XYZ file of C-alpha atoms in Angstrom:
769
model
C 60.774 28.068 17.520
C 61.444 29.060 21.139
C 63.375 32.159 22.073
C 66.216 32.673 24.549
C 64.135 34.305 27.273
C 63.996 31.291 29.599
C 65.650 31.295 32.989
C 69.393 30.837 32.973
C 71.558 29.131 35.543
C 73.322 32.472 35.774
C 70.810 35.280 36.303
C 73.496 37.947 36.519
C 73.897 40.500 33.798
C 77.086 38.979 32.499
C 78.741 35.603 32.273
C 82.501 35.342 31.932
C 83.715 38.046 29.552
C 80.428 38.699 27.801
C 77.165 40.268 29.008
C 74.166 37.973 28.838
C 72.575 40.089 26.107
C 75.703 39.704 23.955
C 75.683 35.938 24.383
C 72.002 35.809 23.385
C 72.712 37.950 20.312
C 75.582 35.678 19.249
C 73.524 32.533 19.757
C 70.600 33.964 17.770
C 72.947 34.785 14.917
C 74.394 31.263 15.004
C 70.886 29.841 15.200
C 69.847 31.751 12.060
C 72.889 30.483 10.157
C 72.148 26.911 11.212
C 68.435 27.149 10.395
C 69.052 28.611 6.941
C 71.494 25.830 6.112
C 69.183 23.218 7.640
C 66.365 24.127 5.254
C 68.676 23.670 2.277
C 70.019 20.423 3.715
C 66.531 19.019 4.243
C 65.364 19.999 0.748
C 68.398 18.223 -0.715
C 67.821 15.184 1.517
C 64.126 14.986 0.655
C 64.707 15.116 -3.093
C 67.403 12.453 -2.876
C 65.228 10.283 -0.634
C 62.321 10.300 -3.081
C 64.668 9.277 -5.872
C 66.262 6.518 -3.827
C 62.908 5.154 -2.661
C 61.647 5.164 -6.251
C 64.693 3.099 -7.240
C 63.856 0.583 -4.529
C 60.237 0.469 -5.721
C 61.427 -0.572 -9.153
C 63.638 -3.272 -7.613
C 61.049 -4.519 -5.089
C 60.816 -8.292 -4.811
C 57.058 -8.317 -4.189
C 53.985 -6.211 -4.843
C 53.537 -5.715 -1.092
C 57.046 -4.372 -0.690
C 56.565 -2.073 -3.685
C 53.260 -0.819 -2.272
C 54.806 -0.045 1.112
C 57.648 1.890 -0.465
C 55.221 3.794 -2.725
C 53.200 4.716 0.358
C 56.403 5.981 1.947
C 57.181 8.132 -1.093
C 53.680 9.635 -0.966
C 53.951 10.139 2.782
C 57.225 12.043 2.436
C 55.811 14.124 -0.413
C 52.512 14.937 1.311
C 54.154 15.942 4.611
C 57.097 17.708 3.013
C 56.501 21.154 4.501
C 55.703 19.752 7.941
C 58.777 17.520 7.952
C 60.952 20.470 7.008
C 59.335 22.684 9.658
C 59.908 20.082 12.346
C 63.483 19.336 11.323
C 64.423 23.005 11.303
C 62.429 23.672 14.490
C 64.079 20.918 16.482
C 67.534 21.996 15.349
C 66.833 25.629 16.222
C 65.470 24.594 19.599
C 68.892 23.157 20.387
C 70.335 26.675 20.697
C 67.691 27.589 23.270
C 68.464 24.444 25.269
C 72.187 25.179 24.942
C 71.678 28.630 26.462
C 69.743 27.188 29.413
C 72.261 24.324 29.908
C 69.580 21.756 29.051
C 71.006 20.370 25.811
C 72.363 16.887 26.438
C 71.522 14.673 23.456
C 72.639 11.073 23.506
C 72.742 8.602 20.642
C 70.841 6.093 22.701
C 73.092 3.073 22.164
C 75.035 3.658 25.368
C 71.746 4.099 27.193
C 70.480 0.764 25.985
C 73.662 -0.989 27.065
C 73.405 0.292 30.615
C 69.642 0.133 31.179
C 68.724 -3.380 32.250
C 65.045 -2.425 32.243
C 65.016 -1.054 28.680
C 61.882 -1.777 26.679
C 63.657 -1.104 23.387
C 62.967 -3.619 20.647
C 65.249 -4.688 17.814
C 63.805 -2.147 15.356
C 64.468 0.776 17.713
C 67.986 -0.478 18.321
C 68.625 -0.822 14.590
C 67.436 2.740 14.062
C 69.671 3.963 16.881
C 72.709 2.175 15.476
C 72.047 3.576 11.985
C 71.799 7.168 13.229
C 74.750 6.722 15.558
C 76.854 5.577 12.588
C 75.857 8.663 10.588
C 76.852 10.932 13.482
C 80.168 9.161 14.066
C 81.165 9.357 10.383
C 80.372 13.069 10.268
C 82.354 13.621 13.480
C 85.385 12.035 11.843
C 84.952 13.945 8.560
C 84.482 17.357 10.193
C 86.730 16.886 13.211
C 88.642 20.142 12.740
C 85.754 22.641 12.285
C 83.817 20.847 15.045
C 86.777 21.233 17.386
C 87.004 24.947 16.582
C 83.291 25.402 17.180
C 83.289 23.439 20.438
C 86.007 25.700 21.844
C 84.277 28.908 20.734
C 80.896 27.817 22.041
C 82.549 26.937 25.365
C 83.338 30.643 25.760
C 79.581 31.333 25.472
C 78.877 28.472 27.899
C 80.554 29.871 31.046
C 83.748 28.115 29.994
C 82.107 24.727 30.441
C 83.118 21.999 28.031
C 81.136 21.644 24.799
C 81.009 18.339 22.954
C 78.669 16.522 20.554
C 76.012 16.091 23.251
C 75.546 19.817 23.891
C 76.856 21.434 20.692
C 73.615 22.536 18.971
C 75.021 21.893 15.480
C 76.997 18.723 16.051
C 76.172 15.849 13.672
C 74.330 14.184 16.545
C 71.883 17.119 16.784
C 71.126 16.930 13.053
C 70.485 13.184 13.375
C 68.235 13.645 16.392
C 66.291 16.429 14.639
C 65.739 14.100 11.680
C 64.622 11.233 13.917
C 62.073 13.420 15.693
C 60.829 14.975 12.452
C 60.429 11.624 10.681
C 58.523 10.169 13.649
C 55.266 11.546 12.233
C 55.537 9.034 9.377
C 54.748 5.328 9.916
C 57.992 4.149 8.311
C 59.089 0.543 8.061
C 62.546 -0.373 9.335
C 63.759 -0.734 5.739
C 62.469 2.732 4.824
C 64.169 4.240 7.879
C 67.497 2.649 7.019
C 67.209 3.950 3.429
C 66.380 7.413 4.743
C 69.335 7.464 7.120
C 71.752 6.350 4.398
C 70.507 9.168 2.158
C 70.762 11.608 5.066
C 74.351 10.460 5.641
C 75.265 11.717 2.161
C 73.272 14.953 2.501
C 74.850 15.717 5.885
C 78.369 15.114 4.577
C 77.653 17.499 1.683
C 76.154 20.333 3.737
C 77.494 20.199 7.292
C 80.860 21.710 6.381
C 79.141 24.889 5.215
C 77.182 25.194 8.467
C 80.273 24.787 10.639
C 82.432 27.092 8.508
C 79.841 29.888 8.477
C 79.263 29.757 12.247
C 82.994 29.605 12.964
C 83.517 32.528 10.594
C 80.827 34.562 12.377
C 82.238 33.870 15.854
C 85.772 34.581 14.694
C 84.634 37.968 13.336
C 83.035 38.664 16.736
C 86.518 38.254 18.248
C 85.699 34.959 19.965
C 89.012 33.071 19.958
C 89.973 34.562 16.581
C 93.528 33.166 16.659
C 92.611 29.644 17.681
C 94.814 27.035 16.003
C 94.078 23.376 15.400
C 97.114 21.127 15.486
C 96.619 17.447 14.733
C 97.885 14.745 17.039
C 101.502 13.860 16.275
C 102.344 17.177 14.637
C 105.107 19.343 16.104
C 103.788 21.530 18.890
C 100.520 19.641 19.206
C 100.590 19.157 22.948
C 101.571 22.736 23.819
C 98.851 24.111 21.552
C 96.152 21.975 23.131
C 97.509 22.496 26.613
C 97.624 26.233 26.160
C 94.021 26.437 25.027
C 92.781 23.959 27.637
C 94.541 26.014 30.291
C 92.797 29.158 29.094
C 89.402 27.468 29.161
C 90.191 25.969 32.564
C 91.048 29.391 33.935
C 87.873 30.847 32.484
C 85.853 28.010 34.011
C 87.551 28.378 37.380
C 87.015 32.153 37.483
C 83.372 31.795 36.483
C 82.730 29.065 39.028
C 84.532 30.959 41.775
C 82.446 34.033 41.108
C 79.305 31.929 40.866
C 80.035 30.294 44.236
C 80.834 33.622 45.843
C 77.690 35.256 44.500
C 75.031 32.562 44.597
C 76.081 29.020 45.493
C 77.862 27.186 48.281
C 78.428 24.067 46.134
C 78.275 23.983 42.330
C 75.944 21.652 40.485
C 77.752 18.673 38.917
C 78.167 18.724 35.137
C 74.984 17.295 33.606
C 76.979 16.089 30.615
C 78.678 13.442 32.702
C 77.566 9.821 32.262
C 74.580 9.077 34.553
C 76.654 6.973 36.946
C 79.231 9.737 37.457
C 76.617 12.484 37.511
C 74.524 10.855 40.239
C 77.674 9.982 42.177
C 78.801 13.621 42.085
C 75.330 14.688 43.222
C 75.572 12.454 46.271
C 79.054 13.831 47.030
C 77.765 17.391 46.733
C 74.803 16.593 48.993
C 77.129 15.099 51.610
C 79.268 18.248 51.447
C 76.214 20.446 51.940
C 75.028 18.345 54.854
C 78.416 18.767 56.523
C 78.302 22.492 55.801
C 74.876 22.841 57.384
C 75.709 20.698 60.445
C 75.980 22.828 63.562
C 73.999 25.714 62.076
C 70.375 26.381 63.138
C 67.909 23.829 61.700
C 70.672 21.343 60.943
C 68.382 18.616 59.662
C 65.415 18.370 57.409
C 62.330 19.609 59.182
C 60.698 16.294 58.397
C 63.048 14.161 60.491
C 63.464 14.359 64.256
C 65.892 11.650 65.354
C 67.955 11.801 68.556
C 70.750 14.360 68.771
C 74.016 13.656 67.005
C 77.204 12.882 68.850
C 79.463 15.912 69.246
C 82.393 14.612 71.214
C 80.607 14.335 74.554
C 77.570 12.758 76.236
C 76.419 9.139 75.957
C 77.467 6.346 73.654
C 76.841 6.399 69.915
C 74.155 4.103 68.596
C 75.669 1.167 66.735
C 74.658 0.091 63.255
C 73.094 -3.019 64.791
C 70.951 -0.894 67.117
C 69.784 1.301 64.235
C 68.868 -1.651 62.039
C 67.094 -3.376 64.921
C 65.033 -0.270 65.669
C 64.113 0.105 61.997
C 63.024 -3.531 61.846
C 60.437 -2.731 64.493
C 59.226 0.287 62.510
C 59.030 -1.862 59.383
C 56.674 -4.251 61.154
C 54.526 -1.281 62.179
C 54.449 -0.074 58.541
C 53.341 -3.536 57.409
C 50.561 -3.445 59.983
C 49.512 0.024 58.828
C 49.215 -1.101 55.196
C 47.394 -4.302 56.157
C 44.078 -2.492 56.490
C 44.415 -1.374 52.876
C 45.401 -4.764 51.515
C 42.304 -4.954 49.346
C 41.957 -1.233 48.726
C 41.626 0.137 45.206
C 43.782 2.896 43.774
C 40.920 5.331 44.400
C 40.701 4.301 48.063
C 44.468 4.454 48.458
C 44.613 7.945 46.958
C 42.313 9.065 49.773
C 44.546 7.356 52.349
C 47.060 9.393 54.311
C 50.657 8.700 53.237
C 53.187 7.843 55.885
C 54.412 11.078 57.440
C 58.178 11.294 57.239
C 58.573 13.293 60.449
C 56.631 10.659 62.383
C 59.128 8.024 61.248
C 61.890 10.108 62.817
C 59.961 10.391 66.085
C 59.232 6.671 66.109
C 62.894 5.900 65.444
C 63.921 8.099 68.377
C 61.476 6.266 70.650
C 62.740 2.855 69.521
C 66.381 3.848 70.047
C 65.724 5.177 73.526
C 64.551 1.719 74.485
C 67.995 0.463 73.441
C 69.988 3.149 75.271
C 68.260 6.132 76.790
C 71.344 8.335 76.827
C 72.561 7.287 73.371
C 73.334 9.596 70.467
C 73.556 9.367 66.700
C 76.791 9.530 64.807
C 76.697 12.586 62.467
C 77.156 10.340 59.422
C 74.147 8.249 60.468
C 72.230 11.466 61.099
C 72.939 12.577 57.546
C 71.821 9.205 56.176
C 68.508 9.439 58.046
C 68.066 12.981 56.803
C 68.907 12.087 53.185
C 66.463 9.159 53.016
C 63.818 11.382 54.594
C 64.338 14.046 51.928
C 64.171 11.359 49.240
C 60.687 10.390 50.344
C 59.677 14.002 50.941
C 60.422 14.626 47.287
C 58.339 11.577 46.354
C 55.329 13.033 48.170
C 55.700 16.311 46.233
C 56.517 14.825 42.810
C 53.981 16.126 40.312
C 54.394 13.099 38.051
C 53.240 10.563 40.650
C 49.498 9.995 41.197
C 48.343 10.415 44.798
C 47.608 6.710 45.265
C 51.157 5.804 44.232
C 52.600 8.414 46.594
C 50.526 6.944 49.412
C 51.577 3.338 48.917
C 55.251 4.038 48.129
C 55.588 6.271 51.203
C 55.550 3.106 53.338
C 58.851 2.068 51.763
C 60.580 4.830 53.715
C 61.466 2.599 56.681
C 62.822 -0.394 54.724
C 64.805 1.921 52.435
C 66.295 3.658 55.452
C 67.292 0.225 56.691
C 68.842 -0.553 53.278
C 70.984 2.582 53.612
C 72.384 1.276 56.905
C 72.694 -2.361 55.824
C 74.370 -1.607 52.476
C 76.650 1.419 52.344
C 76.650 1.334 48.509
C 72.950 2.240 48.338
C 73.621 5.927 47.640
C 76.826 5.263 45.743
C 75.694 2.734 43.113
C 73.209 3.863 40.463
C 72.559 0.206 39.617
C 71.699 -0.776 43.180
C 68.638 -3.079 42.898
C 66.722 -1.168 45.580
C 67.180 2.094 43.639
C 66.209 0.456 40.356
C 63.128 -1.077 41.964
C 62.020 2.296 43.317
C 62.572 3.855 39.879
C 60.481 1.128 38.243
C 57.640 1.339 40.762
C 57.451 5.123 40.363
C 57.621 4.984 36.553
C 54.947 2.277 36.327
C 52.687 4.211 38.675
C 53.071 7.347 36.582
C 52.392 5.468 33.361
C 49.403 3.323 34.304
C 47.672 4.915 37.293
C 45.532 8.069 37.191
C 44.502 10.502 39.870
C 40.854 9.651 39.191
C 41.412 6.293 40.865
C 41.694 4.172 37.717
C 44.530 1.740 37.143
C 45.356 -0.189 33.981
C 46.652 -3.736 33.586
C 46.235 -4.311 37.341
C 49.501 -2.414 37.763
C 48.335 -0.866 41.001
C 47.762 -4.299 42.527
C 51.219 -5.370 41.358
C 52.850 -2.305 42.930
C 50.934 -2.893 46.158
C 51.981 -6.548 46.155
C 55.642 -5.561 45.675
C 55.529 -3.022 48.520
C 53.951 -5.623 50.777
C 56.709 -8.117 49.926
C 59.359 -5.575 50.901
C 57.670 -4.778 54.214
C 57.044 -8.415 55.031
C 60.192 -10.175 53.783
C 63.068 -7.695 53.946
C 65.282 -8.490 56.912
C 68.879 -7.545 56.121
C 69.377 -9.289 52.781
C 69.286 -6.788 49.896
C 69.090 -9.673 47.408
C 65.323 -9.514 47.956
C 65.285 -6.269 45.953
C 67.034 -7.924 43.004
C 64.442 -10.709 43.059
C 61.524 -8.254 43.210
C 63.123 -6.082 40.526
C 63.395 -9.020 38.151
C 59.791 -10.036 38.754
C 58.363 -6.516 38.492
C 60.383 -5.496 35.421
C 59.326 -8.701 33.628
C 55.685 -7.901 34.356
C 56.113 -4.305 33.201
C 57.819 -5.291 29.946
C 54.934 -7.529 28.970
C 52.234 -4.945 29.548
C 54.354 -2.184 27.996
C 54.613 -4.174 24.781
C 50.857 -4.846 24.833
C 50.149 -1.177 25.348
C 52.595 -0.052 22.676
C 51.010 -2.455 20.184
C 47.504 -1.251 21.025
C 48.599 2.358 20.819
C 50.314 1.773 17.468
C 47.191 0.201 16.012
C 45.025 3.018 17.315
C 47.429 5.580 15.864
C 47.537 3.893 12.456
C 43.738 3.788 12.363
C 43.418 7.454 13.317
C 46.101 8.483 10.839
C 44.143 6.707 8.106
C 40.901 8.333 9.210
C 42.509 11.752 9.414
C 44.062 11.360 5.986
C 40.724 10.311 4.529
C 39.030 13.227 6.269
C 41.613 15.669 4.892
C 41.057 14.285 1.408
C 37.278 14.520 1.684
C 37.491 18.061 3.005
C 39.736 19.017 0.087
C 37.378 17.385 -2.421
C 34.340 19.066 -0.904
C 36.162 22.382 -0.999
C 37.009 21.935 -4.684
C 33.411 21.024 -5.553
C 31.875 23.827 -3.494
C 34.263 26.409 -4.949
C 32.779 25.561 -8.352
C 29.114 25.196 -7.392
C 28.582 27.986 -4.852
C 26.659 30.901 -6.295
C 25.331 28.893 -9.241
C 21.757 27.746 -9.709
C 22.045 24.018 -10.314
C 19.521 21.215 -10.746
C 19.168 18.459 -8.144
C 20.596 15.742 -10.392
C 23.865 17.629 -10.956
C 24.270 18.477 -7.277
C 23.611 14.868 -6.353
C 26.114 13.598 -8.949
C 28.895 15.985 -7.884
C 28.396 15.862 -4.117
C 28.032 12.120 -3.812
C 29.471 9.607 -6.334
C 31.813 12.013 -8.076
C 33.161 13.320 -4.752
C 33.809 9.720 -3.686
C 35.670 9.070 -6.941
C 37.779 12.204 -6.525
C 38.620 11.242 -2.940
C 39.774 7.846 -4.197
C 42.036 9.487 -6.809
C 43.480 11.947 -4.314
C 44.288 9.195 -1.838
C 45.761 6.881 -4.428
C 47.611 9.257 -6.744
C 47.812 12.693 -5.105
C 46.846 16.143 -6.330
C 49.625 16.331 -8.921
C 48.396 13.293 -10.843
C 46.781 13.451 -14.271
C 43.846 11.389 -13.000
C 43.040 13.992 -10.340
C 43.368 16.888 -12.754
C 41.140 15.070 -15.245
C 38.463 14.539 -12.571
C 38.555 18.246 -11.669
C 38.236 19.178 -15.345
C 35.215 16.882 -15.566
C 33.497 18.932 -12.821
C 34.041 22.129 -14.809
C 32.833 20.416 -17.998
C 29.653 19.086 -16.336
C 28.752 22.541 -15.022
C 29.493 24.181 -18.382
C 27.581 21.532 -20.317
C 24.234 22.330 -18.633
C 24.469 26.070 -19.252
C 22.113 27.342 -22.001
C 23.986 27.599 -25.322
C 23.181 30.392 -27.719
C 26.471 30.500 -29.584
C 27.016 28.014 -32.394
C 30.649 27.603 -31.389
C 29.624 26.572 -27.869
C 27.135 24.092 -29.292
C 29.766 22.594 -31.554
C 32.173 22.288 -28.637
C 29.539 20.558 -26.528
C 28.863 18.077 -29.308
C 32.571 17.134 -29.277
C 32.765 17.084 -25.483
C 29.646 15.082 -24.664
C 30.724 11.509 -25.449
C 34.146 11.833 -23.822
C 32.637 13.408 -20.701
C 30.037 10.657 -20.315
C 32.762 8.058 -20.755
C 34.859 9.684 -17.991
C 31.846 9.756 -15.638
C 30.941 6.126 -16.329
C 34.569 5.127 -15.744
C 34.596 6.954 -12.407
C 31.371 5.252 -11.275
C 32.786 1.883 -12.228
C 36.055 2.526 -10.353
C 34.279 3.134 -7.028
C 31.692 0.412 -7.586
C 28.763 2.824 -7.601
C 25.292 1.283 -7.912
C 24.681 0.764 -11.648
C 20.980 1.649 -11.656
C 21.594 4.858 -9.684
C 24.529 5.743 -11.915
C 22.464 5.156 -15.049
C 19.695 7.468 -13.786
C 22.169 10.240 -12.973
C 23.794 9.990 -16.413
C 20.373 9.996 -18.131
C 19.395 13.078 -16.139
C 22.652 14.790 -17.134
C 22.127 13.966 -20.826
C 18.617 15.394 -20.603
C 19.930 18.621 -19.047
C 22.621 18.894 -21.747
C 19.965 18.592 -24.457
C 18.039 21.434 -22.847
C 21.204 23.506 -22.864
C 21.671 22.821 -26.591
C 18.133 24.110 -27.080
C 19.105 27.309 -25.263
C 16.791 26.396 -22.371
C 17.648 27.301 -18.800
C 17.614 24.347 -16.383
C 15.344 24.228 -13.344
C 17.400 24.798 -10.147
C 17.003 22.538 -7.143
C 14.670 23.806 -4.406
C 16.581 25.578 -1.640
C 15.706 23.009 1.095
C 16.886 20.140 -1.095
C 20.121 21.901 -1.992
C 20.826 22.745 1.653
C 20.231 19.128 2.589
C 22.596 17.797 -0.088
C 25.346 20.283 0.779
C 24.978 19.683 4.534
C 25.187 15.919 4.047
C 28.271 16.315 1.851
C 29.969 18.548 4.419
C 29.174 16.119 7.221
C 30.460 13.200 5.155
C 33.680 15.104 4.567
C 34.104 15.486 8.315
C 33.580 19.235 8.282
C 33.701 20.722 11.747
C 32.023 23.924 12.681
C 34.176 26.901 13.431
C 34.391 27.838 17.129
C 31.595 30.189 18.121
C 34.098 32.330 20.012
C 37.200 33.670 18.357
C 40.465 32.657 20.029
C 41.916 35.245 22.394
C 45.591 36.287 22.162
C 46.397 34.068 25.162
C 44.627 31.131 23.519
C 46.436 31.700 20.226
C 49.770 31.783 22.070
C 48.937 28.546 23.871
C 47.944 26.885 20.569
C 51.319 27.908 19.115
C 53.096 26.389 22.111
C 51.164 23.159 21.649
C 52.517 22.837 18.101
C 55.929 21.925 19.494
C 54.615 19.400 22.003
C 56.299 16.015 21.962
C 54.426 12.803 21.244
C 54.077 10.980 24.547
C 53.221 14.092 26.574
C 50.729 13.363 29.350
C 47.773 15.593 30.225
C 45.724 15.416 33.391
C 42.124 16.539 33.008
C 39.543 17.658 35.524
C 38.759 14.781 37.852
C 42.284 13.335 37.611
C 41.993 11.443 34.312
C 45.341 11.117 32.561
C 45.575 10.944 28.772
C 48.590 10.944 26.483
C 49.183 12.700 23.164
C 49.978 9.717 20.954
C 49.858 11.641 17.663
C 48.542 14.830 16.161
C 47.688 16.082 12.710
C 49.857 19.108 12.028
C 47.538 20.300 9.259
C 44.306 20.250 11.243
C 45.900 20.577 14.721
C 43.845 17.634 15.970
C 45.435 15.750 18.855
C 44.881 12.027 19.360
C 44.594 11.274 23.063
C 44.953 7.729 24.359
C 44.361 6.346 27.821
C 46.860 4.401 29.880
C 45.983 1.216 28.010
C 46.818 2.769 24.666
C 43.172 3.051 23.572
C 42.047 6.106 21.669
C 39.806 8.221 23.902
C 39.376 11.479 22.019
C 40.499 13.711 19.187
C 40.785 17.258 20.492
C 41.641 20.398 18.609
C 44.555 22.541 19.677
C 42.113 25.296 20.648
C 40.146 22.905 22.885
C 43.323 21.872 24.683
C 44.506 25.482 24.963
C 41.215 26.614 26.490
C 41.261 23.700 28.922
C 44.798 24.538 30.030
C 43.999 28.225 30.516
C 40.817 27.341 32.417
C 42.687 24.935 34.656
C 40.686 21.880 33.563
C 43.678 20.390 31.745
C 47.359 20.514 32.575
C 50.533 19.046 31.178
C 52.181 16.666 33.599
C 55.754 17.861 33.685
C 57.410 14.773 32.311
C 61.058 13.834 32.524
C 63.095 11.077 30.958
C 65.241 10.955 34.075
C 64.638 8.146 36.562
C 62.900 9.025 39.818
C 66.026 8.668 41.967
C 68.041 11.115 39.865
C 65.240 13.695 39.929
C 65.054 13.314 43.700
C 68.800 13.822 44.170
C 68.708 16.994 42.040
C 65.810 18.347 44.091
C 67.572 17.523 47.380
C 70.765 19.207 46.167
C 68.905 22.394 45.187
C 67.040 22.588 48.500
C 70.171 21.986 50.587
C 72.128 24.502 48.539
C 69.454 27.119 49.146
C 69.516 26.398 52.885
C 73.314 26.536 52.993
C 73.268 29.849 51.167
C 70.696 31.232 53.612
C 72.919 30.205 56.526
C 75.898 31.797 54.802
C 73.963 35.052 54.263
C 72.826 35.140 57.884
C 76.407 34.637 59.030
C 77.589 37.480 56.772
C 74.870 39.806 58.084
C 75.792 38.882 61.651
C-alpha cells in the first residue's frame, strides 16, 4: 500500500487550519480504520459468495453450467488471500490519491453514454450497471453518515467539495476496489452478477460501521464536532445547510486566495467536474492566462512567430478570410512535404523530422505579408495561433506517443489552426469532431505502433491515410472531420475487438499453464520433502517422481489440497516409503501385511485414472512388491546410483517448471522496485531497449510472473518481477506513463501549467522590480 509522501498540490507546511503533517496523520488513521473493516467485509463477502455459488451449482440446468460455477468456486477459494490483499490495497490506495487530489472514481455508465468511440461490449456494460446499482443503493441507505464524512473530509481537502467520486470510503470506492480485485479471475457474466449481488448484502451490513468509526475519530479530533444533519423538509433544514455550506465556502475562498497569492495566478479547475465542464474551464483559464501575459516580455509561445498584434495603432488588422486563405497555402505545402513519405514505413517516418511549429509561424507571417504588408494580428487571433501551437508542441513532447506518430501528426498543425479560425467552437466543444479525431489518432498510435518501427493491424498506414485526407481535402468544411472520425473509429473498433479476443485467449492459456505449473511445483515439493535424504531404489523414485506425481497433480487441479483424494494420495507416498524399509519388529510386519493390498489398490487406481501405460505400471508395481518382500525379510534395499537419481530428480523438477534461483541476490533497490510492481495495473505498457512496446496483460501474484503481450495481443514473454525490476533500474525497460484521459485534455492541462508558470514568473519579476 502506498504512503502519503507523494507531491501535493499545496507544498506549503499547512493547508487551511491544519498543518500538512496533521492532515497526513488523520488520513492514515482513517485509512487504518477503513482497511481493518475492509478485511472483515471481504471475509464475510467471500464466505457468502462461496455458499451462494454452491447453491447455483446445485440448481444448474446443465453439466457445463455446473462445471463453470464449480471452477469459479475453486478460483475464489484458491486466490482468497490475493483477492483480499488486492481489495484492501485498492481501497487503502484511495486515501493516498485523495491526499494528492487524484481520486476521481466514476461508475463508468455516464462515461459510456457520452463516449461515442467507446469499445465497451454488453458484458462490460452489464457489469458496470450492476456495480453502479450497488453503489447507489448504499448511498441511499447511508446518506446521513456519508454526508457527515464528506463535510469532514472537505476540511482535510483544502475546503474543496468531497463527494462519492473522491471520498475514499464511499460505496463507489468499495465497488471499484472489488471490481479491480476480482479482475484476476476469469469470471463469466453470470458469476459476476452473483458476486455483485452478494457484495451488495455484505456492503450494506458492514459499511455503516466503517463510516461511523471514521466519523467518530474525526469528531474526536475536533473536526466539525458539532455538525448537524437535518433532512430535507424538516424545520431549519435550509439554514443548517446554508450555514455549513457558507463555512466551507469561506474556507475554500481563503485557501484559494492564499494559494493564488503564494503560488498561482489562476487556479486549476476542479478535476471532479464532468469532462465537458472541466475542459471548458481549462480553456477559460488558459485564455485568462494568455490575456495576463499579453504585453509582458515573451508574450507568445517561443514556438510561434506570427506578425505583431494590433495595439490600437498601425496598419489594418488581418481579417478571418485573410488568415484562412494564408493557412490554405501552408496546408498545401504540408501536403507536399508529406508526399515524399507517402509510402514510408513507421520506422522510416520515426526517423523523419516532424514539422517544426515555429516554422509554421514564420511561414504564416510571410503569407500574410503578401496579403497586406503593414497588417497586424488581432490579439484574440494571436492567442488562437499561440494555443494551437502549444497543443502541437505538447504532442511532440508526449511520452505516450511513438516518434513516428509524432512525426506524421505534426503535419496536422496547419489544418487544425485553420479549423480554429473557421469554427469558433473548436476549443469550446469537447465533442468537436476534429478534437475527437485527433484523440483517436493519438490513442491508436499509442496502442498499436512501437518506437522500434513496428506497427500492428496496418494502423500506421490508416493513420497516414487519414492525415493525408485532411491535408488534401479540408477546405473550410469541418464536416470532413466527422466523416473521417466515423471511418477511423469503425476501423479501430474492429481491430480492438480482434486484439482483445486474441489477448483474452492468450491470457486464458497462460493462466492454465501457470496454474498447472504451480500444481506441479507443489507436488514436486511434497514428494521431495519426503524423499530427500533417504536412500531409495530406482523403481520407487521412478514411481513417485513420474506417474504418481502426475496423478497427484491431477487431484490437486481437480479437487484442491483440502480434498480427501489429495490427502489419501499424500498418505500413499508415506506408506510406499515406509513399506520398503527393513522390518525387524513383528508389529511393523503385521501392519505391513494389512497395508499392502490396500496400498497396491490405491496405486493401481491412480495409474488407471491418469491413463498410465499398463505394462509400465505393472512393472513398477511388481518392483514395489518385490522391495516390500525384502523389507519383510529385514533386508535393506539397494539404493539407486547417484547419477540415475540425479537424472530422475532433475527431470521431475524440469517437468514441474522449476526455475533456477537468480545467481545474484536482489539489491534493496531491486526489492523495492519488485514491491512497486506488485501494484501495477493490468494494461500497463512497457517500452524495452530498441523501442519495442509490450503490455502487462496478466501476472501471477504467487510466482510474480508477468505475462507480456505485443500490440496484437500475442503473448511474447513471461518475465519475473525481478527481471522487470532490473531492466527498469538499468534503463533497458521503462513504464510508459499511461493515462485514461484523452490526448486533448492532457494537452490542455499541460498548456495551463506552463502558462501559469510563465505568468507567475512575470508576476515575480514585476514584484522584484
